[in-house]
Short mmCIF file of C-alpha atoms in Angstrom, two decimals:
data_model
loop_
_atom_site.label_atom_id
_atom_site.label_comp_id
_atom_site.label_asym_id
_atom_site.label_seq_id
_atom_site.Cartn_x
_atom_site.Cartn_y
_atom_site.Cartn_z
CA MET A 1 28.00 -3.96 -14.67
CA HIS A 2 29.01 -7.36 -16.02
CA HIS A 3 32.55 -8.51 -15.33
CA GLN A 4 34.49 -9.23 -18.50
CA HIS A 5 36.55 -12.22 -17.39
CA SER A 6 35.74 -15.72 -18.58
CA PRO A 7 32.15 -16.75 -17.74
CA SER A 8 33.08 -20.42 -18.23
CA LEU A 9 35.60 -20.25 -15.39
CA ASN A 10 33.03 -18.64 -13.11
CA LEU A 11 30.46 -21.24 -14.05
CA ARG A 12 32.82 -24.14 -13.35
CA ALA A 13 33.50 -22.73 -9.92
CA VAL A 14 29.80 -22.25 -9.22
CA MET A 15 29.03 -25.77 -10.46
CA ALA A 16 31.69 -27.28 -8.23
CA LEU A 17 30.32 -25.37 -5.26
CA GLY A 18 26.80 -26.38 -6.21
CA PHE A 19 27.68 -30.07 -6.30
CA LEU A 20 29.44 -29.79 -2.96
CA LEU A 21 26.44 -28.07 -1.39
CA LEU A 22 24.08 -30.59 -2.95
CA GLN A 23 26.09 -33.50 -1.53
CA THR A 24 26.13 -31.79 1.86
CA ALA A 25 22.37 -31.23 1.74
CA LEU A 26 21.70 -34.84 0.78
CA ALA A 27 23.85 -36.06 3.67
CA LEU A 28 21.78 -34.12 6.20
CA PRO A 29 18.72 -35.64 7.93
CA SER A 30 15.51 -34.76 6.12
CA ALA A 31 13.97 -31.62 7.59
CA THR A 32 10.37 -31.68 8.74
CA HIS A 33 8.41 -29.96 6.01
CA ARG A 34 5.10 -28.15 6.25
CA GLY A 35 2.03 -28.07 4.06
CA GLY A 36 2.79 -31.33 2.29
CA VAL A 37 5.81 -29.94 0.48
CA GLY A 38 8.17 -32.81 -0.24
CA PRO A 39 11.67 -33.12 -1.69
CA ALA A 40 12.39 -30.96 -4.70
CA SER A 41 12.83 -33.93 -7.02
CA LYS A 42 9.23 -35.00 -6.39
CA ARG A 43 7.60 -31.63 -6.81
CA ALA A 44 5.53 -30.76 -9.84
CA THR A 45 2.60 -28.60 -10.77
CA ALA A 46 0.25 -28.50 -13.74
CA GLY A 47 2.07 -31.47 -15.22
CA GLU A 48 5.43 -29.68 -15.24
CA GLU A 49 8.20 -31.21 -13.18
CA ALA A 50 10.20 -28.83 -11.05
CA PRO A 51 13.78 -28.59 -12.32
CA SER A 52 16.59 -30.57 -10.75
CA MET A 53 20.01 -29.20 -9.88
CA THR A 54 21.38 -30.76 -13.06
CA GLN A 55 18.73 -29.05 -15.17
CA ILE A 56 19.36 -25.72 -13.43
CA GLN A 57 23.08 -26.01 -14.14
CA GLN A 58 22.33 -26.74 -17.78
CA GLN A 59 20.02 -23.73 -17.98
CA ALA A 60 22.71 -21.50 -16.49
CA ARG A 61 25.19 -22.76 -19.09
CA ASP A 62 22.77 -22.40 -21.98
CA GLU A 63 21.72 -18.88 -21.01
CA ARG A 64 25.19 -17.81 -19.79
CA ARG A 65 23.88 -16.84 -16.38
CA ALA A 66 25.60 -16.61 -13.03
CA LEU A 67 24.20 -19.40 -10.86
CA CYS A 68 23.40 -18.99 -7.16
CA ALA A 69 22.11 -22.22 -5.61
CA ILE A 70 21.09 -21.68 -1.99
CA TRP A 71 20.29 -24.38 0.56
CA PRO A 72 18.89 -23.73 4.05
CA ARG A 73 21.31 -23.57 6.94
CA SER A 74 21.54 -26.89 8.74
CA ASP A 75 21.48 -25.18 12.15
CA GLY A 76 18.11 -23.47 11.58
CA GLY A 77 19.78 -20.07 11.44
CA ASP A 78 18.80 -17.07 9.36
CA ASP A 79 18.74 -17.79 5.63
CA GLY A 80 17.83 -14.22 4.73
CA PRO A 81 21.41 -12.94 4.38
CA ALA A 82 22.34 -15.67 1.88
CA ILE A 83 19.27 -14.94 -0.24
CA SER A 84 19.91 -11.20 -0.07
CA ALA A 85 23.57 -11.67 -0.97
CA ALA A 86 22.68 -13.68 -4.07
CA LEU A 87 20.09 -11.17 -5.26
CA THR A 88 22.21 -8.09 -4.58
CA GLY A 89 25.61 -9.53 -5.46
CA ARG A 90 26.67 -12.27 -7.83
CA CYS A 91 23.22 -12.95 -9.30
CA ARG A 92 21.86 -9.40 -9.39
CA GLN A 93 22.36 -9.10 -13.15
CA ARG A 94 21.66 -11.97 -15.52
CA GLY A 95 21.54 -14.36 -12.60
CA LEU A 96 19.77 -17.64 -11.92
CA VAL A 97 18.83 -18.10 -8.26
CA TYR A 98 17.83 -21.63 -7.22
CA LEU A 99 16.10 -22.35 -3.89
CA PRO A 100 15.53 -26.14 -3.76
CA GLY A 101 15.47 -26.57 0.04
CA THR A 102 12.44 -27.37 2.14
CA VAL A 103 12.29 -24.47 4.65
CA TYR A 104 14.33 -21.28 4.65
CA ASN A 105 14.16 -19.35 7.93
CA ILE A 106 13.92 -15.59 7.45
CA LYS A 107 14.89 -13.68 10.60
CA THR A 108 16.02 -10.31 9.25
CA PRO A 109 14.56 -7.85 6.70
CA MET A 110 15.62 -8.03 3.05
CA THR A 111 16.06 -5.27 0.48
CA THR A 112 16.79 -6.62 -2.98
CA MET A 113 16.35 -3.85 -5.53
CA GLY A 114 17.71 -3.05 -8.96
CA LEU A 115 17.79 -6.62 -10.26
CA SER A 116 18.16 -7.02 -14.02
CA ASP A 117 17.27 -10.07 -16.15
CA VAL A 118 17.13 -12.48 -13.21
CA ARG A 119 15.52 -15.92 -13.03
CA ILE A 120 14.40 -17.19 -9.62
CA VAL A 121 13.37 -20.82 -9.20
CA GLN A 122 11.91 -21.20 -5.70
CA LEU A 123 10.79 -24.67 -4.66
CA GLY A 124 10.88 -24.27 -0.88
CA ARG A 125 9.16 -22.27 1.84
CA LEU A 126 10.47 -18.96 3.12
CA LEU A 127 9.30 -18.89 6.74
CA TRP A 128 9.42 -15.62 8.65
CA SER A 129 10.21 -15.85 12.36
CA PRO A 130 7.40 -15.06 14.86
CA ASP A 131 9.36 -12.42 16.81
CA ILE A 132 6.78 -9.63 16.67
CA GLN A 133 8.73 -7.05 18.65
CA TYR A 134 11.81 -7.51 16.48
CA TRP A 135 9.87 -7.14 13.23
CA LEU A 136 8.07 -4.05 14.53
CA SER A 137 11.47 -2.48 15.19
CA VAL A 138 12.93 -3.18 11.74
CA SER A 139 9.97 -3.08 9.32
CA MET A 140 10.58 -0.72 6.40
CA PRO A 141 8.16 2.00 5.20
CA VAL A 142 6.32 1.41 1.94
CA GLY A 143 5.43 5.07 1.45
CA PHE A 144 1.66 4.74 1.70
CA GLN A 145 -0.35 5.34 4.88
CA ASN A 146 1.76 3.82 7.64
CA GLN A 147 2.31 0.60 5.73
CA SER A 148 5.60 -1.22 6.15
CA THR A 149 7.23 -4.40 4.91
CA VAL A 150 9.97 -6.89 5.71
CA TRP A 151 11.05 -7.44 2.09
CA VAL A 152 11.46 -4.81 -0.63
CA PHE A 153 11.96 -6.46 -4.02
CA GLY A 154 12.36 -4.81 -7.40
CA GLY A 155 14.01 -4.94 -10.77
CA ASP A 156 13.52 -5.26 -14.51
CA GLY A 157 13.03 -8.42 -16.51
CA ILE A 158 12.49 -10.75 -13.55
CA ASN A 159 11.05 -14.24 -13.92
CA TRP A 160 10.20 -15.76 -10.52
CA ASP A 161 8.63 -19.23 -10.63
CA GLY A 162 7.48 -21.22 -7.61
CA TYR A 163 6.33 -24.32 -9.53
CA GLY A 164 3.34 -24.54 -7.20
CA THR A 165 5.40 -25.21 -4.07
CA GLY A 166 7.51 -22.09 -3.63
CA THR A 167 5.95 -20.36 -0.62
CA LEU A 168 6.23 -17.15 1.36
CA ASP A 169 4.93 -17.92 4.87
CA GLY A 170 4.53 -14.92 7.16
CA ASN A 171 3.76 -16.95 10.30
CA GLY A 172 0.66 -14.80 10.50
CA GLN A 173 -1.22 -16.40 13.38
CA VAL A 174 0.98 -14.68 15.94
CA TRP A 175 0.19 -11.37 14.24
CA TYR A 176 -3.57 -11.97 14.15
CA ASP A 177 -3.56 -12.79 17.86
CA TRP A 178 -1.40 -9.76 18.64
CA ALA A 179 -3.58 -7.36 16.61
CA GLN A 180 -6.80 -8.58 18.27
CA GLY A 181 -8.90 -7.25 15.39
CA ARG A 182 -7.39 -3.75 15.47
CA GLY A 183 -6.79 -2.27 12.02
CA ASN A 184 -3.73 -0.63 10.47
CA LEU A 185 -1.45 -0.96 13.47
CA PRO A 186 1.80 0.97 12.98
CA ARG A 187 4.81 -0.97 11.68
CA ARG A 188 2.85 -4.20 11.33
CA PRO A 189 4.51 -5.36 8.11
CA MET A 190 3.18 -6.76 4.88
CA ASN A 191 5.07 -9.76 3.58
CA ILE A 192 6.62 -8.21 0.47
CA ASN A 193 6.63 -4.89 -1.37
CA LEU A 194 7.19 -5.30 -5.10
CA ARG A 195 8.65 -1.87 -5.77
CA GLN A 196 9.90 -0.49 -9.08
CA LEU A 197 9.29 -3.87 -10.68
CA THR A 198 9.04 -3.68 -14.47
CA ARG A 199 8.62 -6.04 -17.40
CA SER A 200 8.48 -9.03 -15.08
CA ARG A 201 6.58 -12.25 -14.49
CA LEU A 202 5.86 -13.97 -11.18
CA ARG A 203 4.04 -17.28 -11.30
CA ARG A 204 3.03 -20.37 -9.38
CA LEU A 205 3.91 -18.94 -5.97
CA ARG A 206 2.09 -19.52 -2.67
CA PHE A 207 1.58 -16.81 -0.05
CA VAL A 208 0.24 -18.09 3.27
CA GLN A 209 -0.43 -16.58 6.69
CA SER A 210 0.74 -13.09 5.82
CA GLN A 211 1.69 -10.81 8.69
CA MET A 212 -0.62 -8.08 7.32
CA TRP A 213 -1.18 -7.35 3.63
CA THR A 214 0.26 -10.12 1.53
CA MET A 215 1.92 -7.74 -0.91
CA ALA A 216 1.82 -4.29 -2.42
CA ILE A 217 2.91 -3.45 -5.95
CA THR A 218 4.21 0.12 -5.97
CA TYR A 219 5.82 2.28 -8.67
CA SER A 220 5.74 -0.68 -11.06
CA HIS A 221 4.55 -1.40 -14.59
CA ASP A 222 4.17 -4.26 -17.07
CA VAL A 223 4.02 -7.06 -14.51
CA ASP A 224 2.26 -10.42 -14.92
CA LEU A 225 1.25 -12.26 -11.73
CA GLU A 226 -0.06 -15.68 -12.68
CA ASP A 227 -1.26 -18.87 -10.96
CA MET A 228 -0.92 -17.44 -7.46
CA TYR A 229 -2.29 -18.99 -4.26
CA VAL A 230 -3.00 -16.72 -1.28
CA LYS A 231 -4.41 -17.94 2.02
CA SER A 232 -4.50 -16.18 5.39
CA THR A 233 -6.79 -17.76 7.97
CA SER A 234 -6.99 -17.65 11.75
CA ASN A 235 -7.39 -20.61 14.09
CA SER A 236 -8.14 -18.39 17.08
CA ARG A 237 -10.91 -15.99 18.09
CA TRP A 238 -9.16 -13.11 16.31
CA ASN A 239 -9.88 -12.26 12.70
CA THR A 240 -7.61 -11.68 9.73
CA LEU A 241 -8.36 -7.99 9.14
CA ASN A 242 -5.84 -6.25 6.84
CA THR A 243 -4.70 -9.46 5.14
CA ASP A 244 -5.27 -8.05 1.63
CA GLY A 245 -4.17 -10.37 -1.15
CA CYS A 246 -2.53 -7.60 -3.15
CA ASP A 247 -2.70 -3.80 -3.32
CA THR A 248 -1.62 -1.83 -6.37
CA ILE A 249 -0.32 1.72 -5.83
CA ASN A 250 1.15 4.10 -8.42
CA SER A 251 1.37 1.25 -10.91
CA ASP A 252 0.32 0.62 -14.52
CA LYS A 253 -0.35 -2.49 -16.62
CA ILE A 254 -0.50 -5.08 -13.85
CA ASN A 255 -2.11 -8.38 -14.85
CA PHE A 256 -3.54 -10.85 -12.32
CA ARG A 257 -4.35 -14.20 -13.92
CA ARG A 258 -5.58 -17.38 -12.25
CA TRP A 259 -5.38 -16.25 -8.64
CA GLN A 260 -6.90 -18.16 -5.76
CA VAL A 261 -7.36 -16.03 -2.64
CA SER A 262 -8.88 -16.94 0.73
CA ASN A 263 -8.44 -14.21 3.33
CA GLY A 264 -10.14 -11.75 5.65
CA ASP A 265 -9.96 -8.52 3.66
CA ASP A 266 -9.73 -7.30 0.06
CA ALA A 267 -8.77 -10.02 -2.40
CA ILE A 268 -7.17 -7.38 -4.61
CA ALA A 269 -7.36 -3.63 -3.98
CA LEU A 270 -6.54 -0.81 -6.35
CA LYS A 271 -5.19 2.18 -4.48
CA GLY A 272 -4.37 5.62 -5.88
CA ASN A 273 -2.90 5.91 -9.37
CA SER A 274 -3.53 2.32 -10.39
CA THR A 275 -4.16 2.17 -14.13
CA ASN A 276 -4.79 -0.58 -16.65
CA ILE A 277 -5.25 -3.42 -14.17
CA LEU A 278 -6.50 -6.80 -15.41
CA ILE A 279 -7.94 -9.44 -13.06
CA GLU A 280 -9.16 -12.61 -14.75
CA ASP A 281 -9.83 -16.34 -14.38
CA SER A 282 -9.64 -16.23 -10.57
CA VAL A 283 -11.45 -17.45 -7.45
CA PHE A 284 -11.84 -15.27 -4.34
CA SER A 285 -13.21 -16.57 -1.03
CA HIS A 286 -14.23 -15.21 2.39
CA GLY A 287 -12.86 -11.68 2.13
CA GLN A 288 -14.31 -8.40 0.91
CA GLY A 289 -13.99 -8.91 -2.85
CA ILE A 290 -12.34 -6.48 -5.25
CA ALA A 291 -11.80 -2.95 -3.94
CA VAL A 292 -11.41 0.25 -5.93
CA GLY A 293 -9.81 2.55 -3.40
CA SER A 294 -9.80 3.89 -1.03
CA MET A 295 -9.24 7.23 -2.74
CA GLY A 296 -9.08 10.82 -1.58
CA GLN A 297 -7.56 10.08 1.82
CA TYR A 298 -4.75 12.62 1.52
CA LEU A 299 -5.72 16.28 1.69
CA GLY A 300 -5.09 18.06 -1.60
CA ARG A 301 -3.74 14.99 -3.38
CA ALA A 302 -5.29 13.61 -6.58
CA ASP A 303 -5.83 9.87 -7.07
CA THR A 304 -6.69 8.22 -10.38
CA ILE A 305 -7.94 4.67 -10.84
CA SER A 306 -8.68 3.92 -14.47
CA GLY A 307 -8.84 0.97 -16.82
CA LEU A 308 -9.85 -1.92 -14.52
CA ARG A 309 -10.95 -5.11 -16.27
CA LEU A 310 -12.42 -7.82 -14.04
CA ARG A 311 -13.57 -10.92 -15.91
CA ASN A 312 -14.18 -14.64 -15.55
CA ILE A 313 -14.27 -14.50 -11.77
CA ARG A 314 -15.90 -16.66 -9.09
CA LEU A 315 -16.52 -15.33 -5.60
CA ILE A 316 -17.50 -17.43 -2.58
CA ASP A 317 -18.70 -15.92 0.72
CA THR A 318 -17.26 -12.48 -0.01
CA ALA A 319 -18.80 -9.15 0.98
CA HIS A 320 -19.02 -7.78 -2.58
CA VAL A 321 -18.09 -8.40 -6.18
CA LEU A 322 -16.68 -4.89 -6.47
CA TYR A 323 -16.79 -1.92 -4.16
CA VAL A 324 -15.62 1.64 -4.63
CA LYS A 325 -14.67 3.64 -1.56
CA THR A 326 -13.53 7.24 -1.30
CA TRP A 327 -12.99 9.54 1.63
CA SER A 328 -15.16 12.59 2.16
CA GLY A 329 -14.09 16.09 1.25
CA GLN A 330 -13.60 16.93 4.91
CA SER A 331 -10.24 16.04 6.39
CA ARG A 332 -10.79 14.36 9.74
CA GLY A 333 -7.76 12.95 11.51
CA PHE A 334 -4.68 11.60 9.82
CA PRO A 335 -3.83 8.48 7.80
CA PRO A 336 -3.95 5.57 8.06
CA ASN A 337 -7.23 5.59 10.01
CA GLY A 338 -8.23 9.18 9.39
CA GLY A 339 -7.95 11.62 6.52
CA GLY A 340 -9.98 12.91 3.59
CA GLY A 341 -10.07 15.99 1.43
CA GLY A 342 -8.33 14.52 -1.58
CA THR A 343 -9.53 14.64 -5.18
CA GLY A 344 -9.47 12.27 -8.13
CA VAL A 345 -11.43 9.99 -10.41
CA ALA A 346 -12.41 6.32 -10.62
CA GLN A 347 -13.37 5.50 -14.20
CA ASP A 348 -13.37 3.00 -17.05
CA ILE A 349 -14.24 -0.05 -14.96
CA VAL A 350 -15.66 -3.16 -16.64
CA VAL A 351 -16.83 -6.23 -14.71
CA GLU A 352 -17.98 -9.20 -16.79
CA ASN A 353 -18.67 -12.92 -16.58
CA VAL A 354 -18.76 -13.19 -12.80
CA ARG A 355 -20.47 -15.82 -10.63
CA PHE A 356 -20.89 -15.53 -6.88
CA GLN A 357 -22.39 -17.59 -4.08
CA GLY A 358 -23.39 -16.72 -0.54
CA MET A 359 -22.39 -13.07 -0.91
CA ARG A 360 -22.71 -11.31 2.43
CA GLN A 361 -23.66 -7.80 1.20
CA GLN A 362 -24.65 -6.03 -2.02
CA PRO A 363 -22.71 -7.35 -5.02
CA PHE A 364 -21.98 -3.77 -6.13
CA PHE A 365 -21.31 -1.05 -3.61
CA SER A 366 -19.92 2.46 -3.58
CA TRP A 367 -19.72 5.10 -0.94
CA GLN A 368 -17.83 8.32 -0.55
CA CYS A 369 -17.37 8.75 3.18
CA GLU A 370 -14.76 6.20 4.24
CA ASN A 371 -13.11 6.74 7.63
CA TYR A 372 -11.63 4.41 10.25
CA SER A 373 -11.40 6.85 13.15
CA GLY A 374 -15.02 7.22 14.18
CA HIS A 375 -16.27 9.37 11.29
CA ALA A 376 -17.36 6.77 8.74
CA GLY A 377 -20.56 7.77 6.98
CA GLU A 378 -20.16 11.50 7.65
CA ASP A 379 -20.11 14.26 5.00
CA CYS A 380 -20.80 11.76 2.24
CA ASN A 381 -21.77 14.45 -0.25
CA SER A 382 -18.57 16.45 0.19
CA SER A 383 -16.15 14.09 -1.56
CA LEU A 384 -14.49 15.52 -4.67
CA VAL A 385 -13.58 12.12 -6.11
CA LYS A 386 -15.55 11.47 -9.31
CA ILE A 387 -16.93 8.00 -10.10
CA ARG A 388 -17.92 7.36 -13.72
CA ASN A 389 -18.04 4.83 -16.55
CA MET A 390 -18.63 1.60 -14.63
CA HIS A 391 -20.13 -1.33 -16.53
CA PHE A 392 -21.34 -4.65 -15.15
CA ARG A 393 -22.10 -7.46 -17.63
CA ASP A 394 -23.17 -11.08 -17.17
CA VAL A 395 -22.95 -11.15 -13.38
CA SER A 396 -25.12 -13.49 -11.32
CA GLY A 397 -25.26 -15.48 -8.12
CA THR A 398 -26.69 -15.84 -4.64
CA VAL A 399 -26.60 -13.60 -1.59
CA VAL A 400 -27.50 -14.23 2.04
CA ASP A 401 -31.14 -13.64 2.90
CA ALA A 402 -30.49 -10.33 4.70
CA VAL A 403 -29.34 -8.60 1.49
CA THR A 404 -32.06 -6.50 -0.20
CA ASP A 405 -30.25 -4.66 -3.04
CA ILE A 406 -28.19 -5.81 -6.00
CA GLY A 407 -26.33 -2.54 -5.80
CA SER A 408 -25.98 0.35 -3.41
CA LEU A 409 -24.39 3.37 -5.04
CA GLN A 410 -23.86 6.38 -2.80
CA CYS A 411 -22.29 9.13 -4.88
CA SER A 412 -21.16 12.55 -3.74
CA SER A 413 -23.09 15.55 -4.98
CA ALA A 414 -19.97 17.73 -4.65
CA ALA A 415 -18.32 15.56 -7.32
CA GLY A 416 -21.41 15.76 -9.52
CA GLY A 417 -22.59 12.30 -8.57
CA CYS A 418 -21.78 9.10 -10.46
CA ASN A 419 -22.19 9.07 -14.23
CA ASP A 420 -22.62 6.38 -16.87
CA ILE A 421 -23.21 3.26 -14.81
CA SER A 422 -24.65 0.27 -16.67
CA ALA A 423 -25.82 -3.25 -15.85
CA ASP A 424 -26.45 -5.90 -18.52
CA HIS A 425 -27.65 -9.38 -17.54
CA VAL A 426 -27.01 -8.78 -13.85
CA SER A 427 -29.06 -10.78 -11.36
CA ALA A 428 -29.02 -12.03 -7.79
CA LYS A 429 -31.15 -14.31 -5.65
CA THR A 430 -31.11 -14.83 -1.93
CA LEU A 431 -30.18 -18.26 -0.64
CA GLY A 432 -33.89 -18.56 0.17
CA GLY A 433 -34.78 -18.07 -3.50
CA ARG A 434 -35.98 -14.44 -3.54
CA GLU A 435 -35.05 -12.50 -6.69
CA LEU A 436 -33.43 -9.12 -6.05
CA THR A 437 -34.30 -6.23 -8.33
CA SER A 438 -33.60 -3.16 -6.22
CA TRP A 439 -30.72 -0.73 -6.67
CA HIS A 440 -30.23 1.91 -3.99
CA CYS A 441 -28.93 5.10 -5.60
CA GLU A 442 -27.83 8.50 -4.39
CA ASN A 443 -26.85 11.03 -7.06
CA VAL A 444 -26.54 8.49 -9.87
CA HIS A 445 -26.88 9.92 -13.40
CA GLY A 446 -27.07 8.12 -16.71
CA ASN A 447 -27.80 4.67 -15.31
CA VAL A 448 -28.54 2.09 -18.02
CA GLY A 449 -30.02 -1.38 -17.59
CA PHE A 450 -31.26 -0.90 -14.04
CA ALA A 451 -33.71 1.36 -12.28
CA CYS A 452 -32.77 3.39 -9.25
CA ASN A 453 -35.86 2.26 -7.39
CA GLY A 454 -34.28 1.91 -4.01
CA GLY A 455 -34.69 5.51 -2.94
CA ASP A 456 -32.81 7.80 -5.29
CA LYS A 457 -31.77 10.89 -3.38
CA LYS A 458 -30.75 14.12 -5.06
CA GLN A 459 -28.83 16.03 -2.46
#
């Protein structure tokens, strides 16, 4: 609840504190900054200057907001508690949180939920500490598979702007070396879980070197994620498996606009009960592409993915444009690496105006026998997850020479196969110049615009 005493008195006190902290910060030696991020006064993006302390104070006055201006600790200590205190205390409702410092060290987990009408202006880098054993002991469950996180963030009416420099840095290299290419290790945390986030906008943020997944959006709706930069790369022999750019789970009306993702796994993945998802005007490099699923991993549980719109996309050196993956109808092992036996539907998917280069596998791929515990490719015709109403329009590009099919669609006979799949102005050439025309199909019905001439099997 809002306190009823004079907001002007509160604001004067906050302003005085802000000026004192600003003077203190300016008196300190300049911290070494990473990634070319300079002083806040010199930062700008897309022609828009990042706001100064004076401008932030004016905004707080104009909008009658509580102001929380946070500078990094001068001793290199943990800045997480100060950020958490602002977001859960004074600035939780109708607050303006300002992070103008260069590097904020995050050494403890954060839970900042239930925010209401909050503006966050983040100009600096949040840098998570590399203490793997500590983070494994405190990571918090997300509620899907064995996924966990080190920051749970949620609220209504949030506007979080990074102005092109605000960064979440997971210090991921230590995690990639520790994982040694092993997937879905327990308690390995994603960077942030946007949970119960509604009617909100996040923009111009950078996410680099995530510990695992970059983020998951769970139990959320009506969220715009715009002008985002995601990069997780390894400088060692170990890969960046599980560094998904974003996963949506139990969420509706999530809009991804102008994303740039370079990683080692799904650029964006729609998990169970993701509906009305828009992905547009984006560039995805080096990962797997856009994933629908996986679905049907949990025995007896129904998953729905419906209303995906993917348009105006460029993909470079990815495995696919779009791939749909479900588990078989046989339950083998337990999540996260085993499972199966769930039901559901993937439907109403439209992919249009896409260009790709150097794609490593078939641009379009589906299969219904996912498993990570030694049973992949088994019982493919037992899945009860239905795939239908997928439409590909104006999609073209190049694939590596080893690729032979534009699409490979393996559909489960137990679910009645795949229905109503269409391709309009879809083409692919190998880097060597060979035109691809083949589509491999299993149990595909009602295909329009392409022939299943790659060995249609009715099983």
